[in-house]
mmCIF file of C-alpha atoms in Angstrom:
data_model
loop_
_atom_site.group_PDB
_atom_site.id
_atom_site.type_symbol
_atom_site.label_atom_id
_atom_site.label_comp_id
_atom_site.label_asym_id
_atom_site.label_seq_id
_atom_site.Cartn_x
_atom_site.Cartn_y
_atom_site.Cartn_z
ATOM 1 C CA GLU G 26 118.783 72.193 108.745
ATOM 2 C CA ASP G 27 116.046 73.739 110.855
ATOM 3 C CA LYS G 28 112.748 74.008 109.004
ATOM 4 C CA VAL G 29 109.037 74.585 109.421
ATOM 5 C CA VAL G 30 106.590 73.247 106.831
ATOM 6 C CA GLN G 31 102.964 74.260 106.562
ATOM 7 C CA SER G 32 100.151 72.632 104.638
ATOM 8 C CA PRO G 33 98.096 73.177 102.669
ATOM 9 C CA LEU G 34 99.646 76.192 100.941
ATOM 10 C CA SER G 35 96.200 77.559 100.203
ATOM 11 C CA LEU G 36 92.626 76.723 100.997
ATOM 12 C CA VAL G 37 89.261 77.987 99.788
ATOM 13 C CA VAL G 38 86.191 77.299 101.905
ATOM 14 C CA HIS G 39 82.709 78.717 102.418
ATOM 15 C CA GLU G 40 81.439 80.488 105.481
ATOM 16 C CA GLY G 41 80.472 78.048 108.192
ATOM 17 C CA ASP G 42 83.006 75.411 107.190
ATOM 18 C CA THR G 43 85.611 74.065 109.624
ATOM 19 C CA VAL G 44 89.259 74.113 108.562
ATOM 20 C CA THR G 45 92.409 72.482 109.883
ATOM 21 C CA LEU G 46 95.812 73.959 109.137
ATOM 22 C CA ASN G 47 98.958 71.917 109.628
ATOM 23 C CA CYS G 48 102.465 72.779 110.732
ATOM 24 C CA SER G 49 105.357 70.339 111.042
ATOM 25 C CA TYR G 50 108.823 71.265 112.220
ATOM 26 C CA GLU G 51 112.388 70.172 112.671
ATOM 27 C CA VAL G 52 114.129 72.704 114.879
ATOM 28 C CA THR G 53 117.081 72.195 117.176
ATOM 29 C CA ASN G 54 116.493 73.130 120.809
ATOM 30 C CA PHE G 55 112.752 73.569 120.312
ATOM 31 C CA ARG G 56 111.068 75.737 122.904
ATOM 32 C CA SER G 57 107.721 76.896 121.578
ATOM 33 C CA LEU G 58 105.525 76.931 118.505
ATOM 34 C CA LEU G 59 103.548 80.021 117.642
ATOM 35 C CA TRP G 60 100.674 80.771 115.300
ATOM 36 C CA TYR G 61 100.120 84.161 113.663
ATOM 37 C CA LYS G 62 97.449 85.658 111.424
ATOM 38 C CA GLN G 63 98.681 87.932 108.649
ATOM 39 C CA GLU G 64 95.999 89.952 106.908
ATOM 40 C CA LYS G 65 98.063 92.655 105.240
ATOM 41 C CA LYS G 66 101.620 93.166 106.308
ATOM 42 C CA ALA G 67 102.039 92.820 110.072
ATOM 43 C CA PRO G 68 101.404 89.342 111.533
ATOM 44 C CA THR G 69 99.357 89.315 114.706
ATOM 45 C CA PHE G 70 99.905 86.764 117.432
ATOM 46 C CA LEU G 71 97.317 84.008 117.965
ATOM 47 C CA PHE G 72 98.754 81.257 120.149
ATOM 48 C CA MET G 73 101.921 79.992 121.726
ATOM 49 C CA LEU G 74 102.246 76.283 122.473
ATOM 50 C CA THR G 75 104.993 74.771 124.560
ATOM 51 C CA SER G 76 103.568 71.550 125.982
ATOM 52 C CA SER G 77 102.164 68.571 124.104
ATOM 53 C CA GLY G 78 98.511 67.739 124.226
ATOM 54 C CA ILE G 79 97.248 70.938 125.828
ATOM 55 C CA GLU G 80 94.724 72.681 123.634
ATOM 56 C CA LYS G 81 94.785 76.440 123.435
ATOM 57 C CA LYS G 82 91.470 78.010 122.530
ATOM 58 C CA SER G 83 90.305 81.473 121.621
ATOM 59 C CA GLY G 84 86.764 81.778 120.360
ATOM 60 C CA ARG G 85 86.430 79.729 117.202
ATOM 61 C CA LEU G 86 90.163 79.103 116.970
ATOM 62 C CA SER G 87 92.009 76.320 118.725
ATOM 63 C CA SER G 88 95.432 74.769 118.468
ATOM 64 C CA ILE G 89 97.341 71.823 119.818
ATOM 65 C CA LEU G 90 100.941 70.651 119.739
ATOM 66 C CA ASP G 91 102.395 67.142 119.425
ATOM 67 C CA LYS G 92 106.069 67.229 120.406
ATOM 68 C CA LYS G 93 106.562 63.538 119.737
ATOM 69 C CA GLU G 94 105.420 63.739 116.115
ATOM 70 C CA LEU G 95 106.703 67.328 115.744
ATOM 71 C CA PHE G 96 103.585 69.004 114.479
ATOM 72 C CA SER G 97 100.786 71.339 115.391
ATOM 73 C CA ILE G 98 97.319 71.990 114.019
ATOM 74 C CA LEU G 99 95.229 75.129 114.003
ATOM 75 C CA ASN G 100 91.472 74.608 113.803
ATOM 76 C CA ILE G 101 88.968 77.257 112.856
ATOM 77 C CA THR G 102 85.302 76.362 113.265
ATOM 78 C CA ALA G 103 82.318 78.138 111.718
ATOM 79 C CA THR G 104 84.619 80.159 109.466
ATOM 80 C CA GLN G 105 83.739 83.744 108.576
ATOM 81 C CA THR G 106 84.946 85.954 105.731
ATOM 82 C CA GLY G 107 86.989 87.877 108.290
ATOM 83 C CA ASP G 108 89.070 84.757 108.844
ATOM 84 C CA SER G 109 90.515 85.156 105.344
ATOM 85 C CA ALA G 110 94.241 85.685 105.823
ATOM 86 C CA VAL G 111 97.594 83.972 105.707
ATOM 87 C CA TYR G 112 98.202 81.862 108.792
ATOM 88 C CA LEU G 113 101.841 81.565 109.762
ATOM 89 C CA CYS G 114 103.433 78.999 112.013
ATOM 90 C CA ALA G 115 106.739 79.775 113.706
ATOM 91 C CA VAL G 116 109.047 77.837 115.970
ATOM 92 C CA ALA G 117 111.265 79.435 118.582
ATOM 93 C CA PRO G 118 114.413 77.771 119.889
ATOM 94 C CA TYR G 119 115.174 77.820 123.540
ATOM 95 C CA ASN G 120 116.669 81.302 123.746
ATOM 96 C CA PHE G 121 114.173 83.054 121.475
ATOM 97 C CA ASN G 122 117.005 84.560 119.490
ATOM 98 C CA LYS G 123 115.290 83.734 116.233
ATOM 99 C CA PHE G 124 111.996 82.396 115.019
ATOM 100 C CA TYR G 125 111.724 79.936 112.144
ATOM 101 C CA PHE G 126 108.646 80.641 110.070
ATOM 102 C CA GLY G 127 106.785 78.410 107.669
ATOM 103 C CA SER G 128 105.637 79.736 104.310
ATOM 104 C CA GLY G 129 102.074 80.072 105.553
ATOM 105 C CA THR G 130 98.637 78.807 104.591
ATOM 106 C CA LYS G 131 96.509 81.244 102.634
ATOM 107 C CA LEU G 132 92.893 80.844 103.691
ATOM 108 C CA ASN G 133 90.096 82.310 101.604
ATOM 109 C CA VAL G 134 86.621 82.146 103.131
ATOM 110 C CA LYS G 135 83.881 82.832 100.615
ATOM 111 C CA PRO G 136 80.435 84.115 101.625
ATOM 112 C CA GLY V 6 100.366 103.104 123.354
ATOM 113 C CA ALA V 7 102.381 103.352 120.182
ATOM 114 C CA GLY V 8 103.247 100.159 118.390
ATOM 115 C CA VAL V 9 106.254 99.317 116.259
ATOM 116 C CA SER V 10 106.701 101.784 113.436
ATOM 117 C CA GLN V 11 108.715 101.440 110.253
ATOM 118 C CA SER V 12 109.705 103.868 107.568
ATOM 119 C CA PRO V 13 109.391 104.288 104.714
ATOM 120 C CA SER V 14 106.301 102.193 104.052
ATOM 121 C CA ASN V 15 107.310 101.792 100.419
ATOM 122 C CA LYS V 16 110.659 102.252 98.716
ATOM 123 C CA VAL V 17 111.449 101.935 95.040
ATOM 124 C CA THR V 18 115.121 102.036 94.163
ATOM 125 C CA GLU V 19 117.332 101.332 91.206
ATOM 126 C CA LYS V 20 119.574 98.322 91.136
ATOM 127 C CA GLY V 21 122.966 99.154 92.597
ATOM 128 C CA LYS V 22 121.761 101.897 94.939
ATOM 129 C CA ASP V 23 121.972 101.702 98.734
ATOM 130 C CA VAL V 24 118.844 101.835 100.901
ATOM 131 C CA GLU V 25 118.182 102.370 104.596
ATOM 132 C CA LEU V 26 115.113 101.034 106.349
ATOM 133 C CA ARG V 27 114.164 102.262 109.791
ATOM 134 C CA CYS V 28 112.417 100.591 112.715
ATOM 135 C CA ASP V 29 111.174 102.217 115.910
ATOM 136 C CA PRO V 30 110.342 99.488 118.433
ATOM 137 C CA ILE V 31 107.872 99.759 121.264
ATOM 138 C CA SER V 32 109.350 101.847 124.049
ATOM 139 C CA GLY V 33 110.995 99.666 126.677
ATOM 140 C CA HIS V 34 111.309 96.610 124.455
ATOM 141 C CA THR V 35 114.869 95.368 124.528
ATOM 142 C CA ALA V 36 114.617 92.677 121.848
ATOM 143 C CA LEU V 37 114.360 93.616 118.165
ATOM 144 C CA TYR V 38 114.140 91.371 115.088
ATOM 145 C CA TRP V 39 114.365 92.011 111.353
ATOM 146 C CA TYR V 40 112.695 89.663 108.888
ATOM 147 C CA ARG V 41 112.300 89.582 105.125
ATOM 148 C CA GLN V 42 109.185 88.269 103.388
ATOM 149 C CA SER V 43 109.281 87.605 99.684
ATOM 150 C CA LEU V 44 106.038 87.317 97.756
ATOM 151 C CA GLY V 45 104.063 84.264 98.844
ATOM 152 C CA GLN V 46 106.710 83.184 101.298
ATOM 153 C CA GLY V 47 107.040 83.029 105.055
ATOM 154 C CA LEU V 48 109.242 85.290 107.113
ATOM 155 C CA GLU V 49 112.982 84.861 106.772
ATOM 156 C CA PHE V 50 114.963 85.787 109.879
ATOM 157 C CA LEU V 51 117.695 88.353 109.239
ATOM 158 C CA ILE V 52 119.086 89.705 112.511
ATOM 159 C CA TYR V 53 118.292 89.878 116.236
ATOM 160 C CA PHE V 54 119.285 92.499 118.797
ATOM 161 C CA GLN V 55 118.906 91.975 122.533
ATOM 162 C CA GLY V 56 119.879 94.767 124.880
ATOM 163 C CA ASN V 57 123.593 95.525 124.746
ATOM 164 C CA SER V 58 124.572 92.046 123.609
ATOM 165 C CA ALA V 59 126.252 91.436 120.285
ATOM 166 C CA PRO V 60 123.556 90.981 117.629
ATOM 167 C CA ASP V 61 122.800 87.605 116.096
ATOM 168 C CA LYS V 62 123.556 88.255 112.427
ATOM 169 C CA SER V 63 123.275 84.656 111.331
ATOM 170 C CA GLY V 64 120.324 85.321 109.019
ATOM 171 C CA LEU V 65 121.856 88.108 106.934
ATOM 172 C CA PRO V 66 121.984 86.748 103.352
ATOM 173 C CA SER V 67 125.154 88.543 102.243
ATOM 174 C CA ASP V 68 127.667 91.161 103.322
ATOM 175 C CA ARG V 69 125.618 93.774 101.475
ATOM 176 C CA PHE V 70 123.201 93.638 104.410
ATOM 177 C CA SER V 71 123.970 95.276 107.746
ATOM 178 C CA ALA V 72 121.978 96.586 110.677
ATOM 179 C CA GLU V 73 122.549 98.834 113.633
ATOM 180 C CA ARG V 74 120.620 99.585 116.751
ATOM 181 C CA THR V 75 121.494 102.880 118.339
ATOM 182 C CA GLY V 76 120.956 103.511 122.020
ATOM 183 C CA GLY V 77 119.076 100.254 122.384
ATOM 184 C CA SER V 78 116.089 101.677 120.560
ATOM 185 C CA VAL V 79 115.842 102.635 116.876
ATOM 186 C CA SER V 80 117.284 100.208 114.364
ATOM 187 C CA THR V 81 118.387 100.750 110.777
ATOM 188 C CA LEU V 82 118.740 97.990 108.208
ATOM 189 C CA THR V 83 121.043 98.958 105.357
ATOM 190 C CA ILE V 84 121.246 97.172 102.031
ATOM 191 C CA GLN V 85 124.163 98.183 99.838
ATOM 192 C CA ARG V 86 124.287 97.802 96.060
ATOM 193 C CA THR V 87 120.717 96.537 95.928
ATOM 194 C CA GLN V 88 119.816 93.669 93.615
ATOM 195 C CA GLN V 89 116.433 92.728 92.184
ATOM 196 C CA GLU V 90 116.277 89.680 94.435
ATOM 197 C CA ASP V 91 116.307 92.035 97.430
ATOM 198 C CA SER V 92 112.755 93.077 96.528
ATOM 199 C CA ALA V 93 110.556 92.010 99.436
ATOM 200 C CA VAL V 94 108.676 93.297 102.457
ATOM 201 C CA TYR V 95 111.042 93.946 105.350
ATOM 202 C CA LEU V 96 109.366 93.480 108.726
ATOM 203 C CA CYS V 97 110.630 94.565 112.095
ATOM 204 C CA ALA V 98 109.368 93.175 115.393
ATOM 205 C CA SER V 99 110.124 93.908 119.015
ATOM 206 C CA SER V 100 109.509 92.011 122.206
ATOM 207 C CA LEU V 101 109.787 92.933 125.844
ATOM 208 C CA ASN V 102 113.050 91.105 126.423
ATOM 209 C CA GLY V 103 115.056 88.079 125.386
ATOM 210 C CA TYR V 104 112.766 85.766 127.342
ATOM 211 C CA SER V 105 109.520 86.945 125.819
ATOM 212 C CA TYR V 106 107.944 84.972 123.002
ATOM 213 C CA GLU V 107 105.409 87.578 121.997
ATOM 214 C CA GLN V 108 106.678 89.671 119.119
ATOM 215 C CA TYR V 109 104.924 92.834 118.024
ATOM 216 C CA PHE V 110 105.354 93.490 114.343
ATOM 217 C CA GLY V 111 105.577 96.759 112.500
ATOM 218 C CA PRO V 112 103.690 97.384 109.251
ATOM 219 C CA GLY V 113 106.744 96.638 107.145
ATOM 220 C CA THR V 114 108.615 98.366 104.347
ATOM 221 C CA ARG V 115 107.929 97.164 100.833
ATOM 222 C CA LEU V 116 111.185 97.412 98.876
ATOM 223 C CA THR V 117 111.132 97.224 95.101
ATOM 224 C CA VAL V 118 114.423 97.152 93.224
ATOM 225 C CA THR V 119 114.060 97.999 89.544
#
């Protein structure tokens, strides 16, 4: 059965802390892994990772994929209260006909 | 330009009634996805439309759920004889085509079955 598992389920940190969110997967015909930020209802796209070992970076956020161990991490440095959200990991099979989502990590950044 | 829109934003219905949820994708996007998100959970894939191809219905949880996409644009998700466990946020997303990974999500419809 295809599945995506995220950890931790929730996390509370203070502004300025660095956090690491984890995503492991077992998906047939893996093509890409994607990270989303969900603040209210609509998730917004952060990163797509297809190749192992290549870090994607956007400001204070970065992510990397390990296709041998079947996991990805999302790092957020110098966290801000605006980073508070649910972070979703999704895996797309080769033909992008569906995306398998994890249950998310709820991040709460306190001032 | 306009993003993905969904209507209604909230729907409260009695158990046993039918509901219709609407999604207007971004103009020109040929791929359309429906997902369901229960409280505290991730997104559960329901159905995928790509152009004129037969939809991938493999995620629909029961035969009470159906979806249509008319003219390759607007999509309607219908739930018949609603049950309390159908209560969730229903999200629609579109992408440029079947080869594009970047999905644009609508704001969702929150369905509450009483």
